[in-house]
CSV table of C-alpha atoms in Angstrom, one decimal:
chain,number,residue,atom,x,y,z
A,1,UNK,CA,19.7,-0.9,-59.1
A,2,UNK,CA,17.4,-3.5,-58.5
A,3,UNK,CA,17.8,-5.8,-55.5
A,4,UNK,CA,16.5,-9.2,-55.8
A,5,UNK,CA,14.3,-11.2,-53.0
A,6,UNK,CA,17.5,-13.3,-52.0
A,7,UNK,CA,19.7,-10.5,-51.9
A,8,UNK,CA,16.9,-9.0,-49.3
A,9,UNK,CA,16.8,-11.7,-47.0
A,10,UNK,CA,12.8,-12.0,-47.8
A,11,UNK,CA,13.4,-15.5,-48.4
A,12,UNK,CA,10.2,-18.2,-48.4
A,13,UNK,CA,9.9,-22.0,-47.9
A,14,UNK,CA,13.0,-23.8,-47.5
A,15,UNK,CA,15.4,-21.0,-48.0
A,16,UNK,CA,13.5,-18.8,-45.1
A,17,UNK,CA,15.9,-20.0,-42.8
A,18,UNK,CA,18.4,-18.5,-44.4
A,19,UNK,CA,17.7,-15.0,-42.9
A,20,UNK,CA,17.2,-16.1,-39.7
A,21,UNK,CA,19.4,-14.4,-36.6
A,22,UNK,CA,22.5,-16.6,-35.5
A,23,UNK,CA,23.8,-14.9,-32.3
A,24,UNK,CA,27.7,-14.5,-32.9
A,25,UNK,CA,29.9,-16.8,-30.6
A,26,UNK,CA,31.1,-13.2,-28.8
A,27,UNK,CA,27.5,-12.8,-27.7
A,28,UNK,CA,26.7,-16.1,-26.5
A,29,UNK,CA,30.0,-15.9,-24.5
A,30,UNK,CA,29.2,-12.6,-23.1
A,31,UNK,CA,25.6,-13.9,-22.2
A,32,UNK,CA,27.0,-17.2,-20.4
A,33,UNK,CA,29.5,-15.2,-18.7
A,34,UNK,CA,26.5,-12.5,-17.4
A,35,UNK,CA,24.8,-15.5,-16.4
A,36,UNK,CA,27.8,-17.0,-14.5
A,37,UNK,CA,28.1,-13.8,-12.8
A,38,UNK,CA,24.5,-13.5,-11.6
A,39,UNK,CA,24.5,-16.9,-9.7
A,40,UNK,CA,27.5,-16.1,-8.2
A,41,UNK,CA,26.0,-12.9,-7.1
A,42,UNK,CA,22.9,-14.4,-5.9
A,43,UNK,CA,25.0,-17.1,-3.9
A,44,UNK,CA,27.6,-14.2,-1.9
A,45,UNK,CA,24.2,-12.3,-1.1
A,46,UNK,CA,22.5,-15.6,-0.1
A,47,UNK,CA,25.6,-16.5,2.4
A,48,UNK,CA,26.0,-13.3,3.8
A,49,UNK,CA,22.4,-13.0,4.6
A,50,UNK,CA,22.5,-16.1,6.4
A,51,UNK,CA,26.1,-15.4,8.3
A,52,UNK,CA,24.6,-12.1,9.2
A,53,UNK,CA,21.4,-13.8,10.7
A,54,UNK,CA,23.3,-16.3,12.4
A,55,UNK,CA,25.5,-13.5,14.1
A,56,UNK,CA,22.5,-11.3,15.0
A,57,UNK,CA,20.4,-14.9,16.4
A,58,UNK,CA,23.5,-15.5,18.4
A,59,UNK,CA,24.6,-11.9,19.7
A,60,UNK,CA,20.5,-11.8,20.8
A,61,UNK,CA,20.1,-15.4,22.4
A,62,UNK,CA,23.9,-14.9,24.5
A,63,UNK,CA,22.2,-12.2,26.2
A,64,UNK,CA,22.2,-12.2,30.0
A,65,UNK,CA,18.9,-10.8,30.1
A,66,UNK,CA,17.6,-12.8,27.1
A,67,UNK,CA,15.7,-15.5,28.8
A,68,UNK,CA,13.4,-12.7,30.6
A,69,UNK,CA,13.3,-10.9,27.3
A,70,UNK,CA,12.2,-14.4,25.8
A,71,UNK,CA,9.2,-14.7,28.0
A,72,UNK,CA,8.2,-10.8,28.5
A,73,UNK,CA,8.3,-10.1,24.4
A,74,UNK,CA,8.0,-13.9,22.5
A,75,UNK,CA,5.5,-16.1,24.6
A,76,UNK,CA,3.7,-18.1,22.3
A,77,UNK,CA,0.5,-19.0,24.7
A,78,UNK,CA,-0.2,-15.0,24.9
A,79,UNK,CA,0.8,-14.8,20.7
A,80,UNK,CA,-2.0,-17.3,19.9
A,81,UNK,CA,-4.4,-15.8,22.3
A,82,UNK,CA,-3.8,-12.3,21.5
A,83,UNK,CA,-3.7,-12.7,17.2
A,84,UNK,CA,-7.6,-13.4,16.9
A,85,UNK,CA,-8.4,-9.9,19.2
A,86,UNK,CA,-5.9,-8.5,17.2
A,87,UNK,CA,-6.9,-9.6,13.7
A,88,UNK,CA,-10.7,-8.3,14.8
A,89,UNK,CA,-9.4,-5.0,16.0
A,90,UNK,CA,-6.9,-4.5,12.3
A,91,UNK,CA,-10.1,-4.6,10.7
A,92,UNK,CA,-11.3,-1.0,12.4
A,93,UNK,CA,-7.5,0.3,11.2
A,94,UNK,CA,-7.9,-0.9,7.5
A,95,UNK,CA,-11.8,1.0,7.2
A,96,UNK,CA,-9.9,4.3,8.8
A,97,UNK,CA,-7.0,4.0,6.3
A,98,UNK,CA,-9.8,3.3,3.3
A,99,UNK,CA,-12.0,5.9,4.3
A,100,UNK,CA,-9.7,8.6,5.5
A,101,UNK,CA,-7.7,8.2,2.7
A,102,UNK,CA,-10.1,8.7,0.1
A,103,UNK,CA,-11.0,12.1,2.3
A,104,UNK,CA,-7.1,12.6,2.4
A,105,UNK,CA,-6.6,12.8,-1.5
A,106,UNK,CA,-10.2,14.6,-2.0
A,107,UNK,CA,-9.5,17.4,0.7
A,108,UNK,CA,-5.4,17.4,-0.2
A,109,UNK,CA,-6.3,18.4,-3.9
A,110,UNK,CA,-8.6,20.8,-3.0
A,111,UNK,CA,-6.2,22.5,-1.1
A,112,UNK,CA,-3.2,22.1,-3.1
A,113,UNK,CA,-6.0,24.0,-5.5
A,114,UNK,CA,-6.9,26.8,-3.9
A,115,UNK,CA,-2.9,27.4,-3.2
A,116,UNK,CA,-2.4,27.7,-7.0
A,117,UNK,CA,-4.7,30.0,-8.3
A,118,UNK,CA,-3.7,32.7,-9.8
A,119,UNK,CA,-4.2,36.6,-9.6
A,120,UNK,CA,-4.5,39.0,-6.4
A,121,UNK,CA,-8.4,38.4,-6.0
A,122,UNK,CA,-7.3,34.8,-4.5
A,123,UNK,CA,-5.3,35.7,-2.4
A,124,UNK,CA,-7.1,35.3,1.2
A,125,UNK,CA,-7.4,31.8,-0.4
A,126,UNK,CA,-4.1,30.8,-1.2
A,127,UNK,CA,-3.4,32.5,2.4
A,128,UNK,CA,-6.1,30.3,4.0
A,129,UNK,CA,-4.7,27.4,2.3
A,130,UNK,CA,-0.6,28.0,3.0
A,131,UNK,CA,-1.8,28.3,7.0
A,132,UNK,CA,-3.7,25.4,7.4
A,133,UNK,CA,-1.0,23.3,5.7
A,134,UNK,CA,1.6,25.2,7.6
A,135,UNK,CA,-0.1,24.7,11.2
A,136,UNK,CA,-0.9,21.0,10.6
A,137,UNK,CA,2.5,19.6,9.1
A,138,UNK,CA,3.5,21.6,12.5
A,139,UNK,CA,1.8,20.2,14.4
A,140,UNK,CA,2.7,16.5,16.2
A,141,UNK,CA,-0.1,13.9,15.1
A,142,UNK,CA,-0.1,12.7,18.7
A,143,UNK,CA,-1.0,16.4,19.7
A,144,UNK,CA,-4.0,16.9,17.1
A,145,UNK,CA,-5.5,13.2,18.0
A,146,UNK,CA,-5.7,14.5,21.5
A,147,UNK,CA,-6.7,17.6,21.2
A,148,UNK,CA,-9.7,16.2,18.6
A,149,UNK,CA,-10.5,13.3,20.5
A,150,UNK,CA,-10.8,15.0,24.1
A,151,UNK,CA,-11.0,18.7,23.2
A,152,UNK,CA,-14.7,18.2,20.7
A,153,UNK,CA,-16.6,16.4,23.7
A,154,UNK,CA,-15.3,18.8,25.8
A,155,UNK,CA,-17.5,21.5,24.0
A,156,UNK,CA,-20.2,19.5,24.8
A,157,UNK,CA,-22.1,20.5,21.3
A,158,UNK,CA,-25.0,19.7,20.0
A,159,UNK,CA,-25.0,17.4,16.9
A,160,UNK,CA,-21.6,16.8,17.3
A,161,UNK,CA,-20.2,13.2,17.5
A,162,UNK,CA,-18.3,12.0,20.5
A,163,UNK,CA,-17.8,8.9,19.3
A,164,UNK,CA,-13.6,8.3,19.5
A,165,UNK,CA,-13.2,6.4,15.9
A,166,UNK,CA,-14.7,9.4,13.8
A,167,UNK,CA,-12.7,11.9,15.9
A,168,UNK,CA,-9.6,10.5,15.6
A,169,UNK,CA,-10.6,9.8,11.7
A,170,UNK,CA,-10.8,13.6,11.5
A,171,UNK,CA,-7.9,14.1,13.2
A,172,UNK,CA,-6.0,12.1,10.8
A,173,UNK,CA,-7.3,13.5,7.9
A,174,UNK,CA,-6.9,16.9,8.8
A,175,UNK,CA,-3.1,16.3,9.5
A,176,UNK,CA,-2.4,14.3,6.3
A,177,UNK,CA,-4.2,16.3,3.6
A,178,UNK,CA,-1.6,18.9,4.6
A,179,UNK,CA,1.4,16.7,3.6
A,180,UNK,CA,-0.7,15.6,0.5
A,181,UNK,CA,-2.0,18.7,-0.3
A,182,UNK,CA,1.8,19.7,-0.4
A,183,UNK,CA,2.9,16.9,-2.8
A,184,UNK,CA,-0.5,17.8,-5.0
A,185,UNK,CA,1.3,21.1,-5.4
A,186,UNK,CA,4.7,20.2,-6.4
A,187,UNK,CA,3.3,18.1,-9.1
A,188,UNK,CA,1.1,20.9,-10.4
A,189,UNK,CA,4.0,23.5,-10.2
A,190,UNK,CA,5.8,20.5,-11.8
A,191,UNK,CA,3.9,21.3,-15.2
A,192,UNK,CA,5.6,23.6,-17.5
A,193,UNK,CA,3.5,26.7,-17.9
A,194,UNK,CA,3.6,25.6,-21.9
A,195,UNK,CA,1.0,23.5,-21.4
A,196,UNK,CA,-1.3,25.7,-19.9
A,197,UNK,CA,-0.9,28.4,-22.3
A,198,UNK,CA,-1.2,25.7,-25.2
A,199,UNK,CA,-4.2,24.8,-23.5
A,200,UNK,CA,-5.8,27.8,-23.4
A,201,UNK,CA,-4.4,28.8,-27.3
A,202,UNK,CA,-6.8,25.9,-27.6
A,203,UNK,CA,-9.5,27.4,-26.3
A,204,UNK,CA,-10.3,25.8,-22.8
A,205,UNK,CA,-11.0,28.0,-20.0
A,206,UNK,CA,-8.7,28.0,-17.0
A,207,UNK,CA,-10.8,25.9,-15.6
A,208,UNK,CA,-10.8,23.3,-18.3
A,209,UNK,CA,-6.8,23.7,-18.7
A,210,UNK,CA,-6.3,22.7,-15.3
A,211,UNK,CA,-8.7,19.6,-15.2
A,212,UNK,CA,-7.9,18.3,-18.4
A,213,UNK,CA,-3.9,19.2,-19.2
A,214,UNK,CA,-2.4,20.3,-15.4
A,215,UNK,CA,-4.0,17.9,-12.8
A,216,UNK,CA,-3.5,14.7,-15.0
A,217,UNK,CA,0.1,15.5,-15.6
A,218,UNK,CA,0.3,16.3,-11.8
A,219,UNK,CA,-1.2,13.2,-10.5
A,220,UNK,CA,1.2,11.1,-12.5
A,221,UNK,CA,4.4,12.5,-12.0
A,222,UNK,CA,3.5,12.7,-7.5
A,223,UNK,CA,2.3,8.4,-7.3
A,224,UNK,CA,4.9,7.5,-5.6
A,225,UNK,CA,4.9,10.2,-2.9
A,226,UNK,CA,1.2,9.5,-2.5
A,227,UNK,CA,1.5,5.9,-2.0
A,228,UNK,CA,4.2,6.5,0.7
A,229,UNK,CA,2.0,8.8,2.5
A,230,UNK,CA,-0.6,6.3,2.4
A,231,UNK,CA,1.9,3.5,3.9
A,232,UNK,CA,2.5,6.0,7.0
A,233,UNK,CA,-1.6,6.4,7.1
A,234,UNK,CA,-2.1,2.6,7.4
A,235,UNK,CA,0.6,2.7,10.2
A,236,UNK,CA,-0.9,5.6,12.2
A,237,UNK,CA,-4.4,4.5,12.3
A,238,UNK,CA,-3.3,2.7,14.9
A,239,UNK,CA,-2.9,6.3,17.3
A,240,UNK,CA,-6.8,6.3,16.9
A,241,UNK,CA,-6.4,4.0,19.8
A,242,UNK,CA,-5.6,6.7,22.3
A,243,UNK,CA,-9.2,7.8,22.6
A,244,UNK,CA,-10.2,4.2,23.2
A,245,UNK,CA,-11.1,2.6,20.1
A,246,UNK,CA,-10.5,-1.1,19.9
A,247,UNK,CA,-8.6,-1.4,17.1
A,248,UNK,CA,-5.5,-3.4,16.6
A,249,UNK,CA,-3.2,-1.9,18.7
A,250,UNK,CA,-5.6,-1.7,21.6
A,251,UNK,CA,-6.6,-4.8,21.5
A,252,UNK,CA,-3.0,-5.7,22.0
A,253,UNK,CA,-2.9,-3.3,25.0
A,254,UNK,CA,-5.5,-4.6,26.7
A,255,UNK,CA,-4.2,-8.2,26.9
A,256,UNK,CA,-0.5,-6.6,27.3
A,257,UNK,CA,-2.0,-4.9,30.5
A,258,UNK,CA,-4.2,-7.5,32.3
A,259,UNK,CA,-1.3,-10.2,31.5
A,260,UNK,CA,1.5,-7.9,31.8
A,261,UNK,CA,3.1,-9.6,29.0
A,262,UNK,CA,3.5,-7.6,25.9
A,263,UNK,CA,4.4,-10.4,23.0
A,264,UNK,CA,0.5,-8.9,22.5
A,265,UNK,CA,2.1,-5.6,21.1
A,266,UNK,CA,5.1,-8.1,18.9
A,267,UNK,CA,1.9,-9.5,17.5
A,268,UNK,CA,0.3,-6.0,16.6
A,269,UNK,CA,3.5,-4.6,15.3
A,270,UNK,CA,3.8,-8.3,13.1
A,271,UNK,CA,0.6,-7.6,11.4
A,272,UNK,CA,1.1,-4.7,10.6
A,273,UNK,CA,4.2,-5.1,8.9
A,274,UNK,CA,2.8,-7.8,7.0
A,275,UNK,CA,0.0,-5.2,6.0
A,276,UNK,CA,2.1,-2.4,5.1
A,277,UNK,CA,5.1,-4.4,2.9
A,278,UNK,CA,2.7,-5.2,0.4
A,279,UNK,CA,1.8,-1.5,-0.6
A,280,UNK,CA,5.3,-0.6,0.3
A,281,UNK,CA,6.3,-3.2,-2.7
A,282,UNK,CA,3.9,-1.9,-4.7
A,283,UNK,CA,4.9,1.9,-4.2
A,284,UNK,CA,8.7,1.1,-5.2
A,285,UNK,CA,7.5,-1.4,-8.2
A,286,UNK,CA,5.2,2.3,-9.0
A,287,UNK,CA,8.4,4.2,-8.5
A,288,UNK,CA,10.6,2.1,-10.8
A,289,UNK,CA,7.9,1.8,-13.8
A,290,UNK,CA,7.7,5.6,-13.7
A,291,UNK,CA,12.0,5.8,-13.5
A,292,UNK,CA,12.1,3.0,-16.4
A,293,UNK,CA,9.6,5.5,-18.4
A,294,UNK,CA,11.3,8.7,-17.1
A,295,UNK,CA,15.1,7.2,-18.9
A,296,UNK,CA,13.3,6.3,-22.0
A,297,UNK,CA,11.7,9.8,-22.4
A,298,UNK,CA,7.9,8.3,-22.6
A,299,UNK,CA,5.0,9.9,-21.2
A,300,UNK,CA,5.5,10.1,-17.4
């Protein structure tokens, strides 16, 4: 049977608009009416968020104690005079967080590593490796800054740095390459043992499999998780400030405590919020991309 070019729709000059798509009433309806429903949508959320602001403003300002509250938490004159100091001092947190983090995801793969090997001749390693991630996800943050930061100088060794920033740097990566070392591993257990074995049918050495097949997977499937770890790292640079590093938050102590006003320490916590939504936006945009890929069944 042969079908001519009309009957195929592969029409050319003037009749090439006859193929063209006309959406059928029933859509356009359907459409309008999504749209209809969106705005209205958008406008409840929109007057809700603002009646809910308006109670909370008005619950907080009726206060008895809100006045003093007003001038202890929310003075401006000790806002502007603190946000310079404290803008100088963030600038020591983001260096930590880009430097210990890059030591976080090095040392956390290593780790998350050696706890994979196979066969009985690794075992003290995978034993090494379960303890120290075991003792250090234990163990408080607060606990292992201190007892870095004032237990090292203590020993009084030679060649070994006092100075409080790379302590408490130390201390921070030591604590979070356990938690990352732990998400490295769920993502590398995460692989189906097919791919490893097609790997090797292939001919690459264990080695090879797990560099190019395993830890590529592995990595993909765990962004998310490793973004959020790296949104609490941002936020606990800020402890470094126990050993006496002037960074943000100290810089906000030290105004807080000659003024005893602490709208200094509103102002820290303010910038760091407004460091830390931007990468916490970017971590659930991450997590949605990989969810939208994940539902369609691509490569993930």
């Amino acid at each position: 049977m042969t079908v001519t070019k009309a009957e195929s729709g592969e029409d050319s000059g003037e009749g090439g608009m006859r193929g063209a798509y006309v959406p059928s009433q029933r859509r356009l309806d359907r459409e309008r009416h999504k749209r209809v429903r969106a705005r209205r949508a958008t406008a409840i959320a929109a007057l809700s968020t603002l009646v809910t602001a308006v109670v909370l403003y008005l619950v907080v300002v009726s206060a008895p104690g809100w006045e003093r509250t007003k001038e202890t938490f929310f003075d401006g004159q000790y806002a502007r005079e603190a946000l310079p100091k404290v803008l100088d001092g963030l600038w020591l947190n983001i260096r930590l967080l880009l430097i210990c983090g890059v030591l976080v995801l090095v040392l956390g793969m290593l780790i998350a590593i050696a706890r994979t090997l196979p066969g009985p001749v690794f075992f003290p390693l995978r034993a090494l490796a379960a303890s120290y991630t075991d003792f250090f996800r234990g163990l408080p943050l607060i606990i292992n800054l201190m007892i870095v930061v004032f237990g090292v100088p203590a020993l009084r060794l030679q060649g070994v740095t006092v100075d409080p920033v790379l302590l408490g740097g130390t201390a921070l990566t030591l604590t979070y390459s356990a938690y990352v070392a732990e998400v490295f591993r769920a993502g590398i257990e995460s692989v189906h043992p097919s791919q490893r074995a097609a790997a090797r049918s292939l001919g690459l050495t264990n080695r090879q499999a797990l560099r190019h097949v395993v830890l590529p997977q592995a990595v993909r499937r765990q962004v998310p998780p490793l973004l959020n770890d790296l949104v609490s790292l941002q936020k606990d640079t800020g402890l470094v400030s126990i050993g006496g590093a002037i960074d943000a938050v100290r810089a906000s102590d030290i105004i807080a405590q000659r003024s005893l006003n602490y709208t200094p320490y509103i102002v820290a916590g303010l910038v760091f919020v407004a460091l830390t939504i931007p990468m916490t936006r970017f971590t659930d945009w991450v997590t949605a991309r990989m969810d939208r890929q994940r539902a369609q069944g691509g490569a993930i």
